[in-house]
Amino acid sequence: DQQVKQNSPSLSVQEGRISILNCDYTNSMFDYFLWYKKYPAEGPTFLISISSIKDKNEDGRFTVFLNKSAKHLSLHIVPSQPGDSAVYFCAASNTDKLIFGTGTRLQVFP
Amino acid sequence: EAGVAQSPRYKIIEKRQSVAFWCNPISGHATLYWYQQILGQGPKLLIQFQNNGVVDDSQLPKDRFSAERLKGVDSTLKIQPAKLEDSAVYLCASSLVRGIFSGNTIYFGEGSWLTVV
C-alpha cells in the first residue's frame, strides 16, 4: 500500500530550463507535504514544504504546487542548475510520521 | 551547528550475524527517528523516540530489530540475527520537537550502509 507515489524514476533536463517533478498521494488526510533532496552517500536534506491549506509555496528557484482535488503535488525548479542533480523525494504527513515516495533522479546537463 | 552523526558508515556482515548502529542527534533535539531505506525505495520509518520514550515502533521487525535511547540523547539500533533483506541504508534523523510542521525540520544523518551477504 504505497500512499505516496513518484511515478517517474528519472528526469533529464538541460541547464537553465525548468525541472518539474511530480508526486501523487492517496490519503486525503495528509495535511503537510515536503520535498527532500538527496545526493549520493548523503542523507536527505529538506528542500521545501507546503501545508494543505495552501496551493503554492515558493522559495527562490523552487516552487511547490499542491492540487488537493487531484491529490497531486509538483516541484518546479527554475532555472535548473547542474548542482540540482540529485534524487528528490516527496513526503507527506498527517500526524508526526513522514511517508516518503520512491524518489525521482534528476539530472541537469549543460 | 553539528548535524546528526551516525556510525559506522559502512558495514558488511554475514547473514545471522548481528550489527549495531549508533546515532547522535543534533543537540537539543527531543525527537529521534530511525529510517530504513532499501535501494530504489524511499525511507521507511522504523521507530520514533520522544526523549527516551518510544512514540511509534509499529514498523519495526521486533523479532530481530531493537532500538534504545536510554538517556534521551544518543540512540542505538541493533539487528540480530541479520537477514539478506536487511541490506539497506539506515538513516537516523532528529527534530527539535515532535510533529511535522513548518519550522520543525527533520534533519537526517548521512546514513549507515549495511550489506548482508
PDB file of C-alpha atoms in Angstrom:
ATOM      1  CA  ASP A   1       0.000   0.000   0.000  1.00  0.00           C
ATOM      2  CA  GLN A   2       2.019   2.914  -1.319  1.00  0.00           C
ATOM      3  CA  GLN A   3       0.386   6.122  -0.144  1.00  0.00           C
ATOM      4  CA  VAL A   4       2.894   8.446  -1.808  1.00  0.00           C
ATOM      5  CA  LYS A   5       3.927   7.766  -5.379  1.00  0.00           C
ATOM      6  CA  GLN A   6       6.547   9.224  -7.641  1.00  0.00           C
ATOM      7  CA  ASN A   7       5.900   7.559 -10.965  1.00  0.00           C
ATOM      8  CA  SER A   8       8.897   8.961 -12.800  1.00  0.00           C
ATOM      9  CA  PRO A   9      12.095   7.288 -11.587  1.00  0.00           C
ATOM     10  CA  SER A  10      14.267   9.684 -13.554  1.00  0.00           C
ATOM     11  CA  LEU A  11      14.232  13.043 -15.326  1.00  0.00           C
ATOM     12  CA  SER A  12      16.818  14.694 -17.509  1.00  0.00           C
ATOM     13  CA  VAL A  13      16.743  18.459 -18.079  1.00  0.00           C
ATOM     14  CA  GLN A  14      19.016  20.921 -19.755  1.00  0.00           C
ATOM     15  CA  GLU A  15      20.681  23.575 -17.624  1.00  0.00           C
ATOM     16  CA  GLY A  16      18.625  26.772 -17.493  1.00  0.00           C
ATOM     17  CA  ARG A  17      15.340  25.048 -18.294  1.00  0.00           C
ATOM     18  CA  ILE A  18      12.543  24.156 -15.906  1.00  0.00           C
ATOM     19  CA  SER A  19      12.518  20.874 -13.997  1.00  0.00           C
ATOM     20  CA  ILE A  20       9.112  19.552 -12.950  1.00  0.00           C
ATOM     21  CA  LEU A  21       8.965  16.665 -10.503  1.00  0.00           C
ATOM     22  CA  ASN A  22       5.615  15.092  -9.756  1.00  0.00           C
ATOM     23  CA  CYS A  23       4.123  13.290  -6.798  1.00  0.00           C
ATOM     24  CA  ASP A  24       0.717  11.689  -6.208  1.00  0.00           C
ATOM     25  CA  TYR A  25      -0.820  10.609  -2.923  1.00  0.00           C
ATOM     26  CA  THR A  26      -3.838   8.569  -1.933  1.00  0.00           C
ATOM     27  CA  ASN A  27      -4.551   9.588   1.659  1.00  0.00           C
ATOM     28  CA  SER A  28      -6.801  12.640   1.809  1.00  0.00           C
ATOM     29  CA  MET A  29      -5.910  13.069   5.488  1.00  0.00           C
ATOM     30  CA  PHE A  30      -2.380  14.194   4.693  1.00  0.00           C
ATOM     31  CA  ASP A  31      -2.032  17.824   5.788  1.00  0.00           C
ATOM     32  CA  TYR A  32       1.600  18.622   5.186  1.00  0.00           C
ATOM     33  CA  PHE A  33       3.866  17.869   2.243  1.00  0.00           C
ATOM     34  CA  LEU A  34       7.610  18.134   1.862  1.00  0.00           C
ATOM     35  CA  TRP A  35      10.334  17.693  -0.702  1.00  0.00           C
ATOM     36  CA  TYR A  36      13.735  16.336   0.233  1.00  0.00           C
ATOM     37  CA  LYS A  37      16.857  16.281  -1.902  1.00  0.00           C
ATOM     38  CA  LYS A  38      19.467  13.551  -1.630  1.00  0.00           C
ATOM     39  CA  TYR A  39      22.987  13.449  -3.015  1.00  0.00           C
ATOM     40  CA  PRO A  40      24.840  10.095  -3.272  1.00  0.00           C
ATOM     41  CA  ALA A  41      26.252   8.856   0.034  1.00  0.00           C
ATOM     42  CA  GLU A  42      24.497  11.608   1.962  1.00  0.00           C
ATOM     43  CA  GLY A  43      21.284  11.772   3.939  1.00  0.00           C
ATOM     44  CA  PRO A  44      18.193  13.543   2.603  1.00  0.00           C
ATOM     45  CA  THR A  45      18.096  17.289   3.155  1.00  0.00           C
ATOM     46  CA  PHE A  46      14.921  19.321   3.487  1.00  0.00           C
ATOM     47  CA  LEU A  47      14.149  21.486   0.471  1.00  0.00           C
ATOM     48  CA  ILE A  48      10.671  22.992   0.655  1.00  0.00           C
ATOM     49  CA  SER A  49       7.270  22.233   2.147  1.00  0.00           C
ATOM     50  CA  ILE A  50       3.604  23.160   1.825  1.00  0.00           C
ATOM     51  CA  SER A  51       0.621  22.973   4.104  1.00  0.00           C
ATOM     52  CA  SER A  52      -2.621  21.503   2.793  1.00  0.00           C
ATOM     53  CA  ILE A  53      -4.351  24.867   3.283  1.00  0.00           C
ATOM     54  CA  LYS A  54      -2.174  26.400   0.572  1.00  0.00           C
ATOM     55  CA  ASP A  55      -1.788  25.647  -3.114  1.00  0.00           C
ATOM     56  CA  LYS A  56       1.620  27.184  -3.720  1.00  0.00           C
ATOM     57  CA  ASN A  57       4.807  27.871  -1.831  1.00  0.00           C
ATOM     58  CA  GLU A  58       7.872  29.485  -3.328  1.00  0.00           C
ATOM     59  CA  ASP A  59      11.458  29.664  -2.138  1.00  0.00           C
ATOM     60  CA  GLY A  60      13.930  31.119  -4.594  1.00  0.00           C
ATOM     61  CA  ARG A  61      14.228  28.830  -7.601  1.00  0.00           C
ATOM     62  CA  PHE A  62      11.968  26.228  -6.007  1.00  0.00           C
ATOM     63  CA  THR A  63       8.165  26.268  -6.069  1.00  0.00           C
ATOM     64  CA  VAL A  64       5.844  23.564  -4.819  1.00  0.00           C
ATOM     65  CA  PHE A  65       2.274  23.363  -6.105  1.00  0.00           C
ATOM     66  CA  LEU A  66      -0.484  21.405  -4.395  1.00  0.00           C
ATOM     67  CA  ASN A  67      -3.689  20.262  -6.094  1.00  0.00           C
ATOM     68  CA  LYS A  68      -5.772  18.701  -3.345  1.00  0.00           C
ATOM     69  CA  SER A  69      -8.659  17.672  -5.551  1.00  0.00           C
ATOM     70  CA  ALA A  70      -6.271  15.679  -7.732  1.00  0.00           C
ATOM     71  CA  LYS A  71      -4.128  14.573  -4.755  1.00  0.00           C
ATOM     72  CA  HIS A  72      -1.119  15.758  -6.662  1.00  0.00           C
ATOM     73  CA  LEU A  73       1.846  17.953  -5.921  1.00  0.00           C
ATOM     74  CA  SER A  74       4.751  19.069  -8.021  1.00  0.00           C
ATOM     75  CA  LEU A  75       8.113  20.697  -7.518  1.00  0.00           C
ATOM     76  CA  HIS A  76       9.290  23.234 -10.065  1.00  0.00           C
ATOM     77  CA  ILE A  77      12.930  24.239 -10.291  1.00  0.00           C
ATOM     78  CA  VAL A  78      13.626  27.296 -12.411  1.00  0.00           C
ATOM     79  CA  PRO A  79      16.236  27.696 -13.745  1.00  0.00           C
ATOM     80  CA  SER A  80      17.736  24.250 -13.317  1.00  0.00           C
ATOM     81  CA  GLN A  81      21.423  24.068 -12.473  1.00  0.00           C
ATOM     82  CA  PRO A  82      23.916  21.174 -12.641  1.00  0.00           C
ATOM     83  CA  GLY A  83      24.140  21.247  -8.828  1.00  0.00           C
ATOM     84  CA  ASP A  84      20.454  20.334  -8.705  1.00  0.00           C
ATOM     85  CA  SER A  85      21.322  16.864  -9.976  1.00  0.00           C
ATOM     86  CA  ALA A  86      20.190  14.555  -7.162  1.00  0.00           C
ATOM     87  CA  VAL A  87      17.369  12.273  -6.095  1.00  0.00           C
ATOM     88  CA  TYR A  88      14.245  14.132  -4.983  1.00  0.00           C
ATOM     89  CA  PHE A  89      11.836  12.562  -2.517  1.00  0.00           C
ATOM     90  CA  CYS A  90       8.298  13.688  -1.966  1.00  0.00           C
ATOM     91  CA  ALA A  91       6.944  13.088   1.547  1.00  0.00           C
ATOM     92  CA  ALA A  92       3.576  13.535   3.229  1.00  0.00           C
ATOM     93  CA  SER A  93       2.328  13.614   6.795  1.00  0.00           C
ATOM     94  CA  ASN A  94      -0.925  13.681   8.731  1.00  0.00           C
ATOM     95  CA  THR A  95       0.403  13.110  12.227  1.00  0.00           C
ATOM     96  CA  ASP A  96       4.049  13.144  13.093  1.00  0.00           C
ATOM     97  CA  LYS A  97       5.035  10.412  10.671  1.00  0.00           C
ATOM     98  CA  LEU A  98       6.543  11.089   7.252  1.00  0.00           C
ATOM     99  CA  ILE A  99       5.585   8.819   4.364  1.00  0.00           C
ATOM    100  CA  PHE A 100       8.109   9.003   1.530  1.00  0.00           C
ATOM    101  CA  GLY A 101       7.752   8.351  -2.153  1.00  0.00           C
ATOM    102  CA  THR A 102      10.296   6.253  -4.051  1.00  0.00           C
ATOM    103  CA  GLY A 103      12.181   9.239  -5.428  1.00  0.00           C
ATOM    104  CA  THR A 104      12.959  10.775  -8.809  1.00  0.00           C
ATOM    105  CA  ARG A 105      16.521  11.074 -10.012  1.00  0.00           C
ATOM    106  CA  LEU A 106      17.053  14.450 -11.655  1.00  0.00           C
ATOM    107  CA  GLN A 107      19.981  15.000 -13.954  1.00  0.00           C
ATOM    108  CA  VAL A 108      20.697  18.502 -15.183  1.00  0.00           C
ATOM    109  CA  PHE A 109      23.069  18.552 -18.142  1.00  0.00           C
ATOM    110  CA  PRO A 110      24.924  21.539 -19.649  1.00  0.00           C
TER     111      PRO A 110
ATOM    112  CA  GLU B   1      25.839  23.637  14.394  1.00  0.00           C
ATOM    113  CA  ALA B   2      26.808  19.969  14.206  1.00  0.00           C
ATOM    114  CA  GLY B   3      24.475  17.708  12.258  1.00  0.00           C
ATOM    115  CA  VAL B   4      23.182  14.246  13.020  1.00  0.00           C
ATOM    116  CA  ALA B   5      26.134  11.904  13.457  1.00  0.00           C
ATOM    117  CA  GLN B   6      25.990   8.222  12.602  1.00  0.00           C
ATOM    118  CA  SER B   7      28.442   5.347  12.764  1.00  0.00           C
ATOM    119  CA  PRO B   8      29.626   3.147  11.283  1.00  0.00           C
ATOM    120  CA  ARG B   9      29.161   4.499   7.758  1.00  0.00           C
ATOM    121  CA  TYR B  10      29.576   1.099   6.136  1.00  0.00           C
ATOM    122  CA  LYS B  11      29.197  -2.439   7.422  1.00  0.00           C
ATOM    123  CA  ILE B  12      29.288  -5.824   5.710  1.00  0.00           C
ATOM    124  CA  ILE B  13      28.173  -8.852   7.714  1.00  0.00           C
ATOM    125  CA  GLU B  14      27.108 -12.405   7.022  1.00  0.00           C
ATOM    126  CA  LYS B  15      23.510 -13.440   7.472  1.00  0.00           C
ATOM    127  CA  ARG B  16      22.611 -14.481  11.003  1.00  0.00           C
ATOM    128  CA  GLN B  17      25.284 -12.184  12.432  1.00  0.00           C
ATOM    129  CA  SER B  18      24.464  -9.113  14.488  1.00  0.00           C
ATOM    130  CA  VAL B  19      25.156  -5.434  13.899  1.00  0.00           C
ATOM    131  CA  ALA B  20      24.625  -2.203  15.816  1.00  0.00           C
ATOM    132  CA  PHE B  21      24.344   1.338  14.560  1.00  0.00           C
ATOM    133  CA  TRP B  22      24.843   4.439  16.652  1.00  0.00           C
ATOM    134  CA  CYS B  23      23.283   7.868  16.282  1.00  0.00           C
ATOM    135  CA  ASN B  24      23.945  11.199  17.966  1.00  0.00           C
ATOM    136  CA  PRO B  25      21.196  13.702  17.116  1.00  0.00           C
ATOM    137  CA  ILE B  26      21.509  17.456  16.889  1.00  0.00           C
ATOM    138  CA  SER B  27      21.974  18.931  20.335  1.00  0.00           C
ATOM    139  CA  GLY B  28      18.674  19.756  21.981  1.00  0.00           C
ATOM    140  CA  HIS B  29      16.531  17.733  19.618  1.00  0.00           C
ATOM    141  CA  ALA B  30      13.937  15.811  21.555  1.00  0.00           C
ATOM    142  CA  THR B  31      12.633  13.648  18.722  1.00  0.00           C
ATOM    143  CA  LEU B  32      14.772  10.968  17.110  1.00  0.00           C
ATOM    144  CA  TYR B  33      13.883   8.694  14.202  1.00  0.00           C
ATOM    145  CA  TRP B  34      15.387   5.622  12.604  1.00  0.00           C
ATOM    146  CA  TYR B  35      14.527   5.036   8.955  1.00  0.00           C
ATOM    147  CA  GLN B  36      15.356   2.127   6.669  1.00  0.00           C
ATOM    148  CA  GLN B  37      15.972   2.882   3.005  1.00  0.00           C
ATOM    149  CA  ILE B  38      16.203  -0.098   0.676  1.00  0.00           C
ATOM    150  CA  LEU B  39      17.744   0.534  -2.735  1.00  0.00           C
ATOM    151  CA  GLY B  40      15.179   2.034  -5.112  1.00  0.00           C
ATOM    152  CA  GLN B  41      12.715   2.856  -2.364  1.00  0.00           C
ATOM    153  CA  GLY B  42      12.001   5.829  -0.159  1.00  0.00           C
ATOM    154  CA  PRO B  43      12.953   5.899   3.520  1.00  0.00           C
ATOM    155  CA  LYS B  44      10.588   3.944   5.763  1.00  0.00           C
ATOM    156  CA  LEU B  45      10.167   4.779   9.439  1.00  0.00           C
ATOM    157  CA  LEU B  46      11.279   2.018  11.781  1.00  0.00           C
ATOM    158  CA  ILE B  47      10.996   3.724  15.148  1.00  0.00           C
ATOM    159  CA  GLN B  48      10.440   7.169  16.628  1.00  0.00           C
ATOM    160  CA  PHE B  49      11.559   8.355  20.070  1.00  0.00           C
ATOM    161  CA  GLN B  50      10.373  11.346  22.034  1.00  0.00           C
ATOM    162  CA  ASN B  51      13.191  11.942  24.533  1.00  0.00           C
ATOM    163  CA  ASN B  52      13.816   8.407  25.842  1.00  0.00           C
ATOM    164  CA  GLY B  53      10.321   7.066  25.181  1.00  0.00           C
ATOM    165  CA  VAL B  54       9.083   5.207  22.108  1.00  0.00           C
ATOM    166  CA  VAL B  55       6.352   7.031  20.189  1.00  0.00           C
ATOM    167  CA  ASP B  56       5.962   4.682  17.239  1.00  0.00           C
ATOM    168  CA  ASP B  57       7.594   1.329  16.537  1.00  0.00           C
ATOM    169  CA  SER B  58       4.781  -0.178  14.509  1.00  0.00           C
ATOM    170  CA  GLN B  59       7.022  -0.952  11.520  1.00  0.00           C
ATOM    171  CA  LEU B  60       9.988  -2.264  13.484  1.00  0.00           C
ATOM    172  CA  PRO B  61      10.501  -6.046  12.986  1.00  0.00           C
ATOM    173  CA  LYS B  62      10.738  -6.694  16.677  1.00  0.00           C
ATOM    174  CA  ASP B  63      11.814 -10.304  16.327  1.00  0.00           C
ATOM    175  CA  ARG B  64      15.189  -9.133  15.058  1.00  0.00           C
ATOM    176  CA  PHE B  65      15.404  -5.346  15.420  1.00  0.00           C
ATOM    177  CA  SER B  66      15.739  -3.396  18.633  1.00  0.00           C
ATOM    178  CA  ALA B  67      16.477   0.217  19.429  1.00  0.00           C
ATOM    179  CA  GLU B  68      17.042   2.261  22.515  1.00  0.00           C
ATOM    180  CA  ARG B  69      17.611   5.831  23.562  1.00  0.00           C
ATOM    181  CA  LEU B  70      18.316   5.387  27.227  1.00  0.00           C
ATOM    182  CA  LYS B  71      19.288   8.907  28.255  1.00  0.00           C
ATOM    183  CA  GLY B  72      17.222  10.742  25.687  1.00  0.00           C
ATOM    184  CA  VAL B  73      20.227  11.703  23.563  1.00  0.00           C
ATOM    185  CA  ASP B  74      22.201   9.038  21.682  1.00  0.00           C
ATOM    186  CA  SER B  75      20.451   6.047  20.195  1.00  0.00           C
ATOM    187  CA  THR B  76      21.455   2.564  19.094  1.00  0.00           C
ATOM    188  CA  LEU B  77      19.719   0.364  16.528  1.00  0.00           C
ATOM    189  CA  LYS B  78      20.547  -3.333  16.622  1.00  0.00           C
ATOM    190  CA  ILE B  79      19.791  -6.149  14.208  1.00  0.00           C
ATOM    191  CA  GLN B  80      20.137  -9.722  15.405  1.00  0.00           C
ATOM    192  CA  PRO B  81      20.160 -12.027  13.517  1.00  0.00           C
ATOM    193  CA  ALA B  82      20.526 -10.220  10.204  1.00  0.00           C
ATOM    194  CA  LYS B  83      18.828 -11.423   7.038  1.00  0.00           C
ATOM    195  CA  LEU B  84      19.740 -10.746   3.421  1.00  0.00           C
ATOM    196  CA  GLU B  85      16.724  -8.447   3.054  1.00  0.00           C
ATOM    197  CA  ASP B  86      18.076  -6.180   5.798  1.00  0.00           C
ATOM    198  CA  SER B  87      20.633  -4.833   3.329  1.00  0.00           C
ATOM    199  CA  ALA B  88      19.789  -1.135   3.266  1.00  0.00           C
ATOM    200  CA  VAL B  89      20.823   2.299   4.428  1.00  0.00           C
ATOM    201  CA  TYR B  90      19.802   3.031   7.998  1.00  0.00           C
ATOM    202  CA  LEU B  91      19.125   6.714   8.429  1.00  0.00           C
ATOM    203  CA  CYS B  92      18.933   8.450  11.753  1.00  0.00           C
ATOM    204  CA  ALA B  93      17.095  11.755  11.918  1.00  0.00           C
ATOM    205  CA  SER B  94      16.137  14.263  14.575  1.00  0.00           C
ATOM    206  CA  SER B  95      13.875  17.238  15.075  1.00  0.00           C
ATOM    207  CA  LEU B  96      13.554  19.840  17.791  1.00  0.00           C
ATOM    208  CA  VAL B  97      10.099  18.769  18.862  1.00  0.00           C
ATOM    209  CA  ARG B  98       7.533  16.179  17.881  1.00  0.00           C
ATOM    210  CA  GLY B  99       5.378  16.809  14.835  1.00  0.00           C
ATOM    211  CA  ILE B 100       5.667  17.641  11.150  1.00  0.00           C
ATOM    212  CA  PHE B 101       5.083  21.352  10.598  1.00  0.00           C
ATOM    213  CA  SER B 102       6.722  24.475   9.278  1.00  0.00           C
ATOM    214  CA  GLY B 103       9.740  25.373  11.310  1.00  0.00           C
ATOM    215  CA  ASN B 104      10.252  21.921  12.772  1.00  0.00           C
ATOM    216  CA  THR B 105      12.582  20.472  10.166  1.00  0.00           C
ATOM    217  CA  ILE B 106      13.629  16.841  10.342  1.00  0.00           C
ATOM    218  CA  TYR B 107      17.380  16.619   9.833  1.00  0.00           C
ATOM    219  CA  PHE B 108      18.924  13.398   8.560  1.00  0.00           C
ATOM    220  CA  GLY B 109      22.337  11.921   9.140  1.00  0.00           C
ATOM    221  CA  GLU B 110      24.453  10.554   6.302  1.00  0.00           C
ATOM    222  CA  GLY B 111      23.285   7.022   6.973  1.00  0.00           C
ATOM    223  CA  SER B 112      24.832   3.675   7.817  1.00  0.00           C
ATOM    224  CA  TRP B 113      25.102   1.376   4.809  1.00  0.00           C
ATOM    225  CA  LEU B 114      24.539  -2.281   5.643  1.00  0.00           C
ATOM    226  CA  THR B 115      25.259  -5.170   3.301  1.00  0.00           C
ATOM    227  CA  VAL B 116      24.260  -8.649   4.455  1.00  0.00           C
ATOM    228  CA  VAL B 117      25.902 -11.466   2.498  1.00  0.00           C
TER     229      VAL B 117
END
